[in-house]
Amino acid sequence: SGTLSKMKSAFRKIPPAVKIIVWFIIPIILGGILLFSSLSAEQGTVSFIDALFTATSAFCVTGLTVVNIPNSYSTFGEVIIIILMQLGGLGVMTFTTLFFLVFAGRISSGKVFDLRQTFTSRATLQVKSILKSAFFVTLIVEGIGVIFLYFPFSTRLDPLHALYFAIFHSVSAFNNAGLSIAQNGLQDYHSNIAVVLGVAMLIIIGGIGFTANMEIADRIKNIRKRKRLTLHTKLVIVTTALLLAIGTILFVLFEMNNAYGSDPWHLKIVSGFFQAVTPRTAGFDTVPQNNLTVFSILITILLMIIGASPGSTGGGIKTSSFAVIVMAIRARLHGQADVEIFKRTVSRDSVIKAVSIFILAVLLLFVATITLLLFESNFSPSKMPKGAELDYLFETVSAFGTVGLSTGITPGLHTPGKLILIIMMIIGRVGLLTMFYVIARPEGADRISYSEESVMIG
């Protein structure tokens, strides 16, 4: 008992952010081992690094793949992928809370990790409540998704396979994973509006975030009380709607005579809408990404960087961070000292964090893309053809944003390149704010304050 007590004491001393990262790495390694061991003799061409890549993509709900899933893994392997997507999609806090409950037996409400800002705007919200609500919301939404997707899938498949397809894609869509067991993904269902819109709705609900979903459900339930939505939820809904609307218009305009050229107008709009939805960390595609114009590729990269919302199954810098940065720029242009949104003043701490996350993301993506280019060119930059940098940037952003969209170069990456994307997927899923807490030194209570002086900016 003395040894166990010492182990518990040592466990409690580990910084919470480090625990989060460890709890992410362990399932990924175990998932990689299980996927690799599940291969049959015919499927034995899949290497361990490829199995580990798939496990990382599933648990980090990314969607990038280096092998064709239905051709490379057995049904058991696909079930492992479903489990990994489900666990990963529940989010960092809900997943680690589950382990805290198992190992510690209880959670001290007075010592809840400050990283809850990544998952909820309400500091008083109990972690156990988040955990229970997350499971409840997940089961309900995915269950509805299964029912909705079963019928269009049943037109092509027998009842049992249609149900299996509906379960896999409902879990994958709601968790914004983007993995598919169809031979060509959703490209096979490009003209099936029921499948495309059903998956899109699951992606949007999963990408809004548990906190916003719970708050919306509470307001609908208590509609007579006319309770106002919090600033966070308003910001998430409005930003999401604007990004989807603007994205849809741009994609239809850029692809109406290209990737969507042979489609009727209603299908062009549906395809444009889906292309606006999927970069927000979903990863499904109804048309090959390498068929898109360079304008659409650049818009997709921007949407992937922004990503989903805090507390959601998605990655990126988050919609709220993007909105705060935009409003901060607007405030400066209007000569305002404070950032005001919906007649509320955003705290300066929130503005600084949003800007810091954006700068960290840009620097990280730049370094990762350069490193990936160096490894793939075998450290001979002159051998890398001009124009290839956009494809590699696309893959890097897709990994960091836990999106899963690809221009098709991921399967051809060498082992170091795959490892770089694995690291980017983990960082993107854990979140830059978590990584910041891991490497940052705690702020001292007796920190010295120096006199203030201005510097020239711009």
Tab-separated table of C-alpha atoms in Angstrom:
chain	number	residue	atom	x	y	z
A	1	SER	CA	0.000	0.000	0.000
A	2	GLY	CA	2.978	2.269	0.650
A	3	THR	CA	4.191	1.848	-2.936
A	4	LEU	CA	0.700	2.528	-4.277
A	5	SER	CA	0.450	5.632	-2.108
A	6	LYS	CA	3.791	6.884	-3.429
A	7	MET	CA	2.661	6.235	-7.013
A	8	LYS	CA	-0.548	8.207	-6.436
A	9	SER	CA	1.430	11.026	-4.855
A	10	ALA	CA	3.869	11.088	-7.792
A	11	PHE	CA	0.955	10.999	-10.243
A	12	ARG	CA	-0.684	14.023	-8.614
A	13	LYS	CA	2.565	16.001	-8.893
A	14	ILE	CA	2.672	15.609	-12.684
A	15	PRO	CA	1.425	18.810	-14.368
A	16	PRO	CA	-2.132	18.328	-15.717
A	17	ALA	CA	-1.133	19.368	-19.242
A	18	VAL	CA	1.562	16.672	-19.302
A	19	LYS	CA	-1.036	14.105	-18.193
A	20	ILE	CA	-3.271	15.145	-21.096
A	21	ILE	CA	-0.474	14.601	-23.630
A	22	VAL	CA	0.487	11.236	-22.077
A	23	TRP	CA	-3.135	10.062	-22.154
A	24	PHE	CA	-3.220	10.927	-25.833
A	25	ILE	CA	-0.008	9.126	-26.715
A	26	ILE	CA	-0.858	5.865	-24.897
A	27	PRO	CA	-4.119	5.107	-26.822
A	28	ILE	CA	-2.398	6.013	-30.102
A	29	ILE	CA	0.424	3.528	-29.500
A	30	LEU	CA	-1.986	0.825	-28.325
A	31	GLY	CA	-4.252	1.518	-31.305
A	32	GLY	CA	-1.296	1.268	-33.694
A	33	ILE	CA	-0.272	-2.076	-32.191
A	34	LEU	CA	-3.833	-3.443	-32.396
A	35	LEU	CA	-4.260	-2.283	-36.007
A	36	PHE	CA	-0.916	-3.782	-37.003
A	37	SER	CA	-1.638	-7.074	-35.235
A	38	SER	CA	-5.100	-7.297	-36.847
A	39	LEU	CA	-3.662	-7.479	-40.366
A	40	SER	CA	-4.168	-10.733	-42.221
A	41	ALA	CA	-1.591	-12.316	-44.523
A	42	GLU	CA	-3.151	-10.537	-47.505
A	43	GLN	CA	-3.083	-7.198	-45.668
A	44	GLY	CA	0.449	-7.624	-44.344
A	45	THR	CA	1.873	-4.991	-46.665
A	46	VAL	CA	0.783	-2.281	-44.197
A	47	SER	CA	3.821	-1.263	-42.143
A	48	PHE	CA	3.737	-0.448	-38.440
A	49	ILE	CA	4.350	3.244	-39.147
A	50	ASP	CA	1.280	3.205	-41.430
A	51	ALA	CA	-0.795	1.493	-38.723
A	52	LEU	CA	0.461	4.043	-36.179
A	53	PHE	CA	-0.396	6.851	-38.600
A	54	THR	CA	-3.944	5.515	-38.992
A	55	ALA	CA	-4.329	5.161	-35.208
A	56	THR	CA	-3.125	8.749	-34.723
A	57	SER	CA	-5.469	10.001	-37.437
A	58	ALA	CA	-8.419	8.169	-35.856
A	59	PHE	CA	-7.735	9.144	-32.233
A	60	CYS	CA	-6.874	12.745	-33.137
A	61	VAL	CA	-10.013	12.680	-35.351
A	62	THR	CA	-8.026	13.956	-38.302
A	63	GLY	CA	-8.861	11.755	-41.284
A	64	LEU	CA	-5.513	11.735	-43.093
A	65	THR	CA	-4.687	8.262	-44.376
A	66	VAL	CA	-1.647	6.659	-45.932
A	67	VAL	CA	-3.524	3.481	-46.908
A	68	ASN	CA	-7.002	2.669	-48.181
A	69	ILE	CA	-8.901	1.658	-45.020
A	70	PRO	CA	-11.394	-0.885	-46.490
A	71	ASN	CA	-8.598	-2.544	-48.490
A	72	SER	CA	-6.024	-2.506	-45.700
A	73	TYR	CA	-7.827	-3.430	-42.487
A	74	SER	CA	-10.200	-6.190	-41.450
A	75	THR	CA	-13.591	-5.571	-39.865
A	76	PHE	CA	-11.887	-5.888	-36.476
A	77	GLY	CA	-9.413	-3.192	-37.505
A	78	GLU	CA	-12.263	-0.936	-38.622
A	79	VAL	CA	-13.977	-1.430	-35.244
A	80	ILE	CA	-10.719	-0.400	-33.544
A	81	ILE	CA	-10.771	2.742	-35.699
A	82	ILE	CA	-14.385	3.469	-34.637
A	83	ILE	CA	-13.409	3.137	-30.962
A	84	LEU	CA	-10.379	5.396	-31.424
A	85	MET	CA	-12.494	8.043	-33.197
A	86	GLN	CA	-15.105	7.906	-30.450
A	87	LEU	CA	-12.614	8.224	-27.605
A	88	GLY	CA	-10.624	10.937	-29.336
A	89	GLY	CA	-13.711	12.874	-30.338
A	90	LEU	CA	-14.980	13.189	-26.793
A	91	GLY	CA	-12.293	15.788	-26.283
A	92	VAL	CA	-9.209	16.247	-24.158
A	93	MET	CA	-11.046	17.192	-20.988
A	94	THR	CA	-13.723	14.492	-21.092
A	95	PHE	CA	-11.178	11.802	-21.966
A	96	THR	CA	-8.659	12.736	-19.284
A	97	THR	CA	-11.438	13.274	-16.753
A	98	LEU	CA	-12.442	9.657	-17.283
A	99	PHE	CA	-8.919	8.558	-16.370
A	100	PHE	CA	-8.816	10.933	-13.383
A	101	LEU	CA	-12.047	9.345	-12.127
A	102	VAL	CA	-10.554	5.856	-12.523
A	103	PHE	CA	-7.179	6.563	-10.916
A	104	ALA	CA	-8.011	9.239	-8.391
A	105	GLY	CA	-11.557	8.133	-7.612
A	106	ARG	CA	-12.807	11.704	-7.528
A	107	ILE	CA	-12.077	15.171	-8.924
A	108	SER	CA	-11.266	18.096	-6.702
A	109	SER	CA	-13.486	20.954	-7.862
A	110	GLY	CA	-11.060	23.414	-6.329
A	111	LYS	CA	-8.179	22.225	-8.482
A	112	VAL	CA	-9.826	21.878	-11.875
A	113	PHE	CA	-7.221	22.607	-14.518
A	114	ASP	CA	-7.283	26.113	-15.978
A	115	LEU	CA	-7.330	24.609	-19.456
A	116	ARG	CA	-11.109	24.368	-19.128
A	117	GLN	CA	-11.050	27.640	-21.073
A	118	THR	CA	-10.255	25.485	-24.079
A	119	PHE	CA	-13.487	23.568	-23.578
A	120	THR	CA	-15.970	25.856	-21.852
A	121	SER	CA	-16.560	29.534	-21.352
A	122	ARG	CA	-18.099	28.987	-17.915
A	123	ALA	CA	-15.416	28.546	-15.284
A	124	THR	CA	-17.906	27.220	-12.721
A	125	LEU	CA	-19.062	24.354	-14.907
A	126	GLN	CA	-18.129	21.086	-13.202
A	127	VAL	CA	-15.937	18.654	-15.116
A	128	LYS	CA	-18.169	15.703	-14.203
A	129	SER	CA	-21.132	17.543	-15.708
A	130	ILE	CA	-19.164	18.052	-18.939
A	131	LEU	CA	-18.292	14.360	-19.018
A	132	LYS	CA	-21.870	13.150	-18.537
A	133	SER	CA	-23.333	15.689	-20.948
A	134	ALA	CA	-20.691	14.912	-23.584
A	135	PHE	CA	-21.534	11.211	-23.522
A	136	PHE	CA	-25.262	11.934	-23.632
A	137	VAL	CA	-25.022	14.433	-26.511
A	138	THR	CA	-22.662	12.146	-28.435
A	139	LEU	CA	-24.930	9.093	-28.196
A	140	ILE	CA	-28.081	11.031	-29.092
A	141	VAL	CA	-26.634	12.892	-32.080
A	142	GLU	CA	-24.772	9.882	-33.452
A	143	GLY	CA	-27.872	7.732	-33.016
A	144	ILE	CA	-29.937	10.202	-35.040
A	145	GLY	CA	-27.120	10.288	-37.609
A	146	VAL	CA	-27.183	6.503	-37.946
A	147	ILE	CA	-30.933	6.515	-38.587
A	148	PHE	CA	-30.653	9.368	-41.116
A	149	LEU	CA	-27.724	7.824	-43.041
A	150	TYR	CA	-29.031	4.244	-43.014
A	151	PHE	CA	-31.730	4.836	-45.624
A	152	PRO	CA	-29.549	6.364	-48.386
A	153	PHE	CA	-26.840	3.753	-47.728
A	154	SER	CA	-29.452	0.971	-47.922
A	155	THR	CA	-30.151	1.873	-51.558
A	156	ARG	CA	-26.661	0.587	-52.469
A	157	LEU	CA	-25.920	-1.947	-49.722
A	158	ASP	CA	-27.681	-4.828	-47.997
A	159	PRO	CA	-29.343	-3.938	-44.644
A	160	LEU	CA	-26.483	-5.180	-42.415
A	161	HIS	CA	-23.765	-3.411	-44.401
A	162	ALA	CA	-25.893	-0.269	-44.655
A	163	LEU	CA	-26.251	-0.200	-40.865
A	164	TYR	CA	-22.488	-0.724	-40.433
A	165	PHE	CA	-21.741	2.052	-42.928
A	166	ALA	CA	-24.208	4.364	-41.164
A	167	ILE	CA	-22.607	3.712	-37.758
A	168	PHE	CA	-19.045	4.209	-39.033
A	169	HIS	CA	-19.792	7.410	-40.934
A	170	SER	CA	-22.027	8.854	-38.205
A	171	VAL	CA	-19.255	8.413	-35.628
A	172	SER	CA	-16.656	9.711	-38.081
A	173	ALA	CA	-18.739	12.746	-39.087
A	174	PHE	CA	-19.880	13.847	-35.627
A	175	ASN	CA	-16.346	13.499	-34.283
A	176	ASN	CA	-15.056	15.411	-37.318
A	177	ALA	CA	-12.729	12.506	-38.123
A	178	GLY	CA	-13.279	12.263	-41.874
A	179	LEU	CA	-12.327	8.594	-42.144
A	180	SER	CA	-14.445	6.442	-44.440
A	181	ILE	CA	-14.809	2.745	-45.279
A	182	ALA	CA	-16.188	3.493	-48.744
A	183	GLN	CA	-13.642	2.766	-51.479
A	184	ASN	CA	-13.424	6.400	-52.573
A	185	GLY	CA	-14.859	8.019	-49.480
A	186	LEU	CA	-17.842	10.283	-50.006
A	187	GLN	CA	-16.777	10.856	-53.599
A	188	ASP	CA	-18.868	7.741	-54.321
A	189	TYR	CA	-21.896	9.629	-52.915
A	190	HIS	CA	-21.195	12.978	-54.566
A	191	SER	CA	-24.694	13.231	-56.052
A	192	ASN	CA	-26.528	11.706	-53.063
A	193	ILE	CA	-27.804	14.850	-51.368
A	194	ALA	CA	-29.175	12.948	-48.346
A	195	VAL	CA	-25.737	11.519	-47.501
A	196	VAL	CA	-23.875	14.775	-48.220
A	197	LEU	CA	-26.214	16.988	-46.169
A	198	GLY	CA	-26.582	14.381	-43.406
A	199	VAL	CA	-22.822	14.154	-42.951
A	200	ALA	CA	-22.532	17.959	-43.184
A	201	MET	CA	-25.055	18.463	-40.374
A	202	LEU	CA	-23.223	15.981	-38.137
A	203	ILE	CA	-19.949	17.803	-38.835
A	204	ILE	CA	-21.465	21.185	-37.966
A	205	ILE	CA	-23.045	19.947	-34.725
A	206	GLY	CA	-19.807	18.255	-33.683
A	207	GLY	CA	-17.783	21.312	-34.632
A	208	ILE	CA	-19.852	23.839	-32.677
A	209	GLY	CA	-18.744	22.347	-29.359
A	210	PHE	CA	-20.362	20.602	-26.421
A	211	THR	CA	-20.801	23.779	-24.384
A	212	ALA	CA	-22.597	25.613	-27.182
A	213	ASN	CA	-24.721	22.545	-27.987
A	214	MET	CA	-25.728	22.118	-24.336
A	215	GLU	CA	-26.546	25.811	-24.009
A	216	ILE	CA	-28.652	25.821	-27.185
A	217	ALA	CA	-30.515	22.707	-25.988
A	218	ASP	CA	-31.106	24.349	-22.581
A	219	ARG	CA	-32.486	27.530	-24.191
A	220	ILE	CA	-34.826	25.505	-26.418
A	221	LYS	CA	-35.978	23.469	-23.416
A	222	ASN	CA	-36.635	26.627	-21.389
A	223	ILE	CA	-37.786	28.801	-24.286
A	224	ARG	CA	-40.493	30.507	-22.211
A	225	LYS	CA	-37.884	31.899	-19.799
A	226	ARG	CA	-36.247	33.750	-22.712
A	227	LYS	CA	-32.762	33.274	-21.319
A	228	ARG	CA	-30.033	34.919	-23.373
A	229	LEU	CA	-27.203	32.979	-24.951
A	230	THR	CA	-23.732	33.634	-23.569
A	231	LEU	CA	-21.253	35.682	-25.578
A	232	HIS	CA	-19.256	32.529	-26.356
A	233	THR	CA	-22.212	30.693	-27.900
A	234	LYS	CA	-23.368	33.746	-29.865
A	235	LEU	CA	-19.857	34.237	-31.202
A	236	VAL	CA	-19.515	30.575	-32.198
A	237	ILE	CA	-22.890	30.467	-33.988
A	238	VAL	CA	-22.450	33.749	-35.885
A	239	THR	CA	-18.826	33.029	-36.869
A	240	THR	CA	-19.701	29.508	-38.008
A	241	ALA	CA	-22.656	30.749	-40.069
A	242	LEU	CA	-20.595	33.501	-41.730
A	243	LEU	CA	-17.720	31.146	-42.570
A	244	LEU	CA	-20.124	28.609	-44.083
A	245	ALA	CA	-22.018	31.235	-46.098
A	246	ILE	CA	-18.920	33.012	-47.434
A	247	GLY	CA	-17.147	29.710	-48.069
A	248	THR	CA	-20.107	28.297	-50.014
A	249	ILE	CA	-20.333	31.366	-52.258
A	250	LEU	CA	-16.590	31.401	-52.967
A	251	PHE	CA	-16.338	27.680	-53.706
A	252	VAL	CA	-19.327	27.781	-56.076
A	253	LEU	CA	-17.826	30.770	-57.905
A	254	PHE	CA	-14.334	29.248	-58.156
A	255	GLU	CA	-15.490	25.732	-59.119
A	256	MET	CA	-18.654	26.289	-61.166
A	257	ASN	CA	-16.685	25.788	-64.393
A	258	ASN	CA	-14.093	23.448	-62.932
A	259	ALA	CA	-14.684	20.697	-60.339
A	260	TYR	CA	-18.469	21.268	-60.329
A	261	GLY	CA	-18.669	22.009	-64.069
A	262	SER	CA	-20.760	18.977	-65.036
A	263	ASP	CA	-23.149	19.233	-62.058
A	264	PRO	CA	-26.614	20.824	-62.141
A	265	TRP	CA	-26.947	24.105	-60.236
A	266	HIS	CA	-28.551	22.616	-57.110
A	267	LEU	CA	-25.699	20.083	-56.839
A	268	LYS	CA	-23.099	22.822	-57.349
A	269	ILE	CA	-24.530	24.668	-54.360
A	270	VAL	CA	-24.618	21.486	-52.254
A	271	SER	CA	-21.014	20.662	-53.219
A	272	GLY	CA	-19.896	24.218	-52.468
A	273	PHE	CA	-21.639	24.097	-49.104
A	274	PHE	CA	-20.012	20.775	-48.243
A	275	GLN	CA	-16.583	22.086	-49.272
A	276	ALA	CA	-17.154	25.008	-46.884
A	277	VAL	CA	-18.133	22.603	-44.089
A	278	THR	CA	-15.437	19.952	-44.418
A	279	PRO	CA	-12.290	22.125	-43.916
A	280	ARG	CA	-13.640	22.950	-40.485
A	281	THR	CA	-11.745	19.827	-39.303
A	282	ALA	CA	-14.007	17.184	-40.899
A	283	GLY	CA	-11.863	15.804	-43.731
A	284	PHE	CA	-14.527	14.240	-45.952
A	285	ASP	CA	-14.550	15.272	-49.594
A	286	THR	CA	-17.085	14.792	-52.364
A	287	VAL	CA	-14.589	15.824	-55.050
A	288	PRO	CA	-10.794	15.200	-55.097
A	289	GLN	CA	-8.990	18.162	-53.553
A	290	ASN	CA	-6.305	18.132	-56.261
A	291	ASN	CA	-9.067	18.873	-58.802
A	292	LEU	CA	-9.839	22.217	-57.171
A	293	THR	CA	-8.504	25.524	-58.454
A	294	VAL	CA	-5.625	27.163	-56.594
A	295	PHE	CA	-8.080	29.787	-55.302
A	296	SER	CA	-10.226	27.092	-53.681
A	297	ILE	CA	-7.113	25.430	-52.264
A	298	LEU	CA	-6.064	28.688	-50.576
A	299	ILE	CA	-9.558	29.289	-49.164
A	300	THR	CA	-9.582	25.701	-47.885
A	301	ILE	CA	-6.212	26.233	-46.160
A	302	LEU	CA	-7.554	29.353	-44.428
A	303	LEU	CA	-10.686	27.524	-43.243
A	304	MET	CA	-8.558	24.609	-41.986
A	305	ILE	CA	-6.400	26.978	-39.936
A	306	ILE	CA	-9.499	28.554	-38.359
A	307	GLY	CA	-10.992	25.143	-37.647
A	308	ALA	CA	-13.927	24.386	-35.367
A	309	SER	CA	-15.056	25.856	-32.043
A	310	PRO	CA	-13.712	25.427	-28.484
A	311	GLY	CA	-14.913	22.319	-26.692
A	312	SER	CA	-15.717	20.604	-29.984
A	313	THR	CA	-14.431	17.501	-31.709
A	314	GLY	CA	-12.420	19.672	-34.116
A	315	GLY	CA	-9.073	21.432	-34.172
A	316	GLY	CA	-7.582	24.623	-35.603
A	317	ILE	CA	-7.101	27.925	-33.797
A	318	LYS	CA	-10.887	27.891	-33.221
A	319	THR	CA	-13.663	30.129	-34.526
A	320	SER	CA	-13.818	32.207	-31.345
A	321	SER	CA	-10.097	33.028	-31.543
A	322	PHE	CA	-10.471	34.063	-35.184
A	323	ALA	CA	-13.513	36.219	-34.387
A	324	VAL	CA	-11.762	37.924	-31.463
A	325	ILE	CA	-8.716	38.697	-33.645
A	326	VAL	CA	-10.927	40.165	-36.397
A	327	MET	CA	-12.836	42.275	-33.887
A	328	ALA	CA	-9.587	43.402	-32.253
A	329	ILE	CA	-8.365	44.653	-35.650
A	330	ARG	CA	-11.705	46.388	-36.161
A	331	ALA	CA	-11.441	48.015	-32.739
A	332	ARG	CA	-7.979	49.376	-33.541
A	333	LEU	CA	-9.129	50.726	-36.902
A	334	HIS	CA	-11.966	52.559	-35.121
A	335	GLY	CA	-9.639	53.864	-32.429
A	336	GLN	CA	-11.282	51.818	-29.673
A	337	ALA	CA	-9.221	50.645	-26.711
A	338	ASP	CA	-11.510	47.699	-25.916
A	339	VAL	CA	-12.755	44.843	-28.085
A	340	GLU	CA	-16.548	44.869	-28.050
A	341	ILE	CA	-18.760	42.070	-29.386
A	342	PHE	CA	-22.552	41.930	-29.031
A	343	LYS	CA	-22.458	44.807	-26.525
A	344	ARG	CA	-19.978	42.941	-24.350
A	345	THR	CA	-16.317	43.801	-23.744
A	346	VAL	CA	-13.924	40.925	-24.385
A	347	SER	CA	-11.257	40.675	-21.690
A	348	ARG	CA	-7.746	41.702	-22.700
A	349	ASP	CA	-6.509	38.317	-21.492
A	350	SER	CA	-8.774	36.615	-24.053
A	351	VAL	CA	-7.521	38.920	-26.827
A	352	ILE	CA	-3.868	38.250	-25.934
A	353	LYS	CA	-4.486	34.487	-25.877
A	354	ALA	CA	-6.254	34.579	-29.251
A	355	VAL	CA	-3.423	36.535	-30.876
A	356	SER	CA	-0.796	34.323	-29.211
A	357	ILE	CA	-2.482	31.141	-30.462
A	358	PHE	CA	-2.653	32.528	-34.001
A	359	ILE	CA	1.026	33.542	-34.016
A	360	LEU	CA	2.086	30.184	-32.543
A	361	ALA	CA	0.015	28.361	-35.170
A	362	VAL	CA	1.557	30.311	-38.072
A	363	LEU	CA	5.105	29.758	-36.774
A	364	LEU	CA	4.458	26.067	-36.137
A	365	LEU	CA	2.983	25.534	-39.612
A	366	PHE	CA	5.889	27.373	-41.243
A	367	VAL	CA	8.527	25.317	-39.411
A	368	ALA	CA	6.678	22.020	-39.961
A	369	THR	CA	6.197	22.672	-43.692
A	370	ILE	CA	9.864	23.608	-44.188
A	371	THR	CA	10.953	20.505	-42.248
A	372	LEU	CA	8.608	18.293	-44.265
A	373	LEU	CA	9.952	19.740	-47.538
A	374	LEU	CA	13.542	19.131	-46.420
A	375	PHE	CA	12.909	15.497	-45.509
A	376	GLU	CA	10.922	14.769	-48.651
A	377	SER	CA	13.625	16.347	-50.845
A	378	ASN	CA	16.283	14.318	-48.989
A	379	PHE	CA	17.780	17.628	-47.824
A	380	SER	CA	18.329	18.708	-51.436
A	381	PRO	CA	16.075	21.785	-51.831
A	382	SER	CA	16.978	22.146	-55.512
A	383	LYS	CA	15.327	18.770	-56.220
A	384	MET	CA	11.941	19.890	-54.901
A	385	PRO	CA	9.859	21.179	-57.857
A	386	LYS	CA	8.423	24.674	-57.522
A	387	GLY	CA	4.738	24.611	-56.764
A	388	ALA	CA	5.015	21.515	-54.566
A	389	GLU	CA	5.215	23.698	-51.465
A	390	LEU	CA	1.471	24.392	-51.675
A	391	ASP	CA	0.683	20.660	-51.520
A	392	TYR	CA	2.962	20.147	-48.523
A	393	LEU	CA	1.555	23.215	-46.776
A	394	PHE	CA	-1.932	21.843	-47.430
A	395	GLU	CA	-1.037	18.480	-45.792
A	396	THR	CA	0.647	20.164	-42.819
A	397	VAL	CA	-2.294	22.493	-42.194
A	398	SER	CA	-4.677	19.563	-42.596
A	399	ALA	CA	-2.771	17.592	-39.938
A	400	PHE	CA	-2.534	20.538	-37.527
A	401	GLY	CA	-6.205	21.432	-37.976
A	402	THR	CA	-7.124	17.730	-37.552
A	403	VAL	CA	-8.980	18.076	-40.842
A	404	GLY	CA	-7.881	15.135	-42.964
A	405	LEU	CA	-8.256	16.656	-46.419
A	406	SER	CA	-5.411	15.789	-48.758
A	407	THR	CA	-4.185	16.643	-52.218
A	408	GLY	CA	-3.059	13.023	-52.519
A	409	ILE	CA	0.609	13.200	-51.469
A	410	THR	CA	0.239	11.732	-47.950
A	411	PRO	CA	0.484	8.024	-48.969
A	412	GLY	CA	3.761	8.742	-50.788
A	413	LEU	CA	5.492	10.396	-47.829
A	414	HIS	CA	8.624	8.797	-46.381
A	415	THR	CA	8.718	7.661	-42.749
A	416	PRO	CA	10.149	10.975	-41.392
A	417	GLY	CA	7.420	12.878	-43.249
A	418	LYS	CA	4.732	10.640	-41.759
A	419	LEU	CA	6.205	11.162	-38.283
A	420	ILE	CA	6.076	14.941	-38.768
A	421	LEU	CA	2.379	14.748	-39.640
A	422	ILE	CA	1.767	12.428	-36.659
A	423	ILE	CA	3.326	15.041	-34.354
A	424	MET	CA	1.274	17.793	-35.997
A	425	MET	CA	-1.941	15.787	-35.542
A	426	ILE	CA	-1.220	15.285	-31.848
A	427	ILE	CA	-0.365	18.970	-31.313
A	428	GLY	CA	-3.447	20.020	-33.256
A	429	ARG	CA	-5.741	17.736	-31.257
A	430	VAL	CA	-4.297	18.491	-27.827
A	431	GLY	CA	-4.387	22.192	-28.678
A	432	LEU	CA	-1.843	24.975	-28.703
A	433	LEU	CA	-3.134	26.322	-25.395
A	434	THR	CA	-2.382	22.966	-23.760
A	435	MET	CA	1.071	22.847	-25.339
A	436	PHE	CA	1.665	26.383	-24.096
A	437	TYR	CA	0.872	25.307	-20.531
A	438	VAL	CA	3.275	22.366	-20.885
A	439	ILE	CA	6.285	24.470	-21.903
A	440	ALA	CA	5.465	27.724	-20.093
A	441	ARG	CA	6.914	28.504	-16.705
A	442	PRO	CA	4.361	29.301	-13.985
A	443	GLU	CA	3.896	32.985	-13.314
A	444	GLY	CA	5.592	33.967	-10.080
A	445	ALA	CA	3.650	35.785	-7.416
A	446	ASP	CA	6.601	38.114	-6.699
A	447	ARG	CA	7.232	39.017	-10.328
A	448	ILE	CA	8.954	42.393	-10.757
A	449	SER	CA	7.114	45.070	-12.757
A	450	TYR	CA	9.237	47.511	-14.701
A	451	SER	CA	8.389	50.996	-15.917
A	452	GLU	CA	6.428	51.160	-19.173
A	453	GLU	CA	7.912	52.493	-22.415
A	454	SER	CA	6.571	52.574	-25.983
A	455	VAL	CA	8.245	51.124	-29.086
A	456	MET	CA	7.619	51.985	-32.749
A	457	ILE	CA	5.145	49.554	-34.346
A	458	GLY	CA	4.455	49.238	-38.077
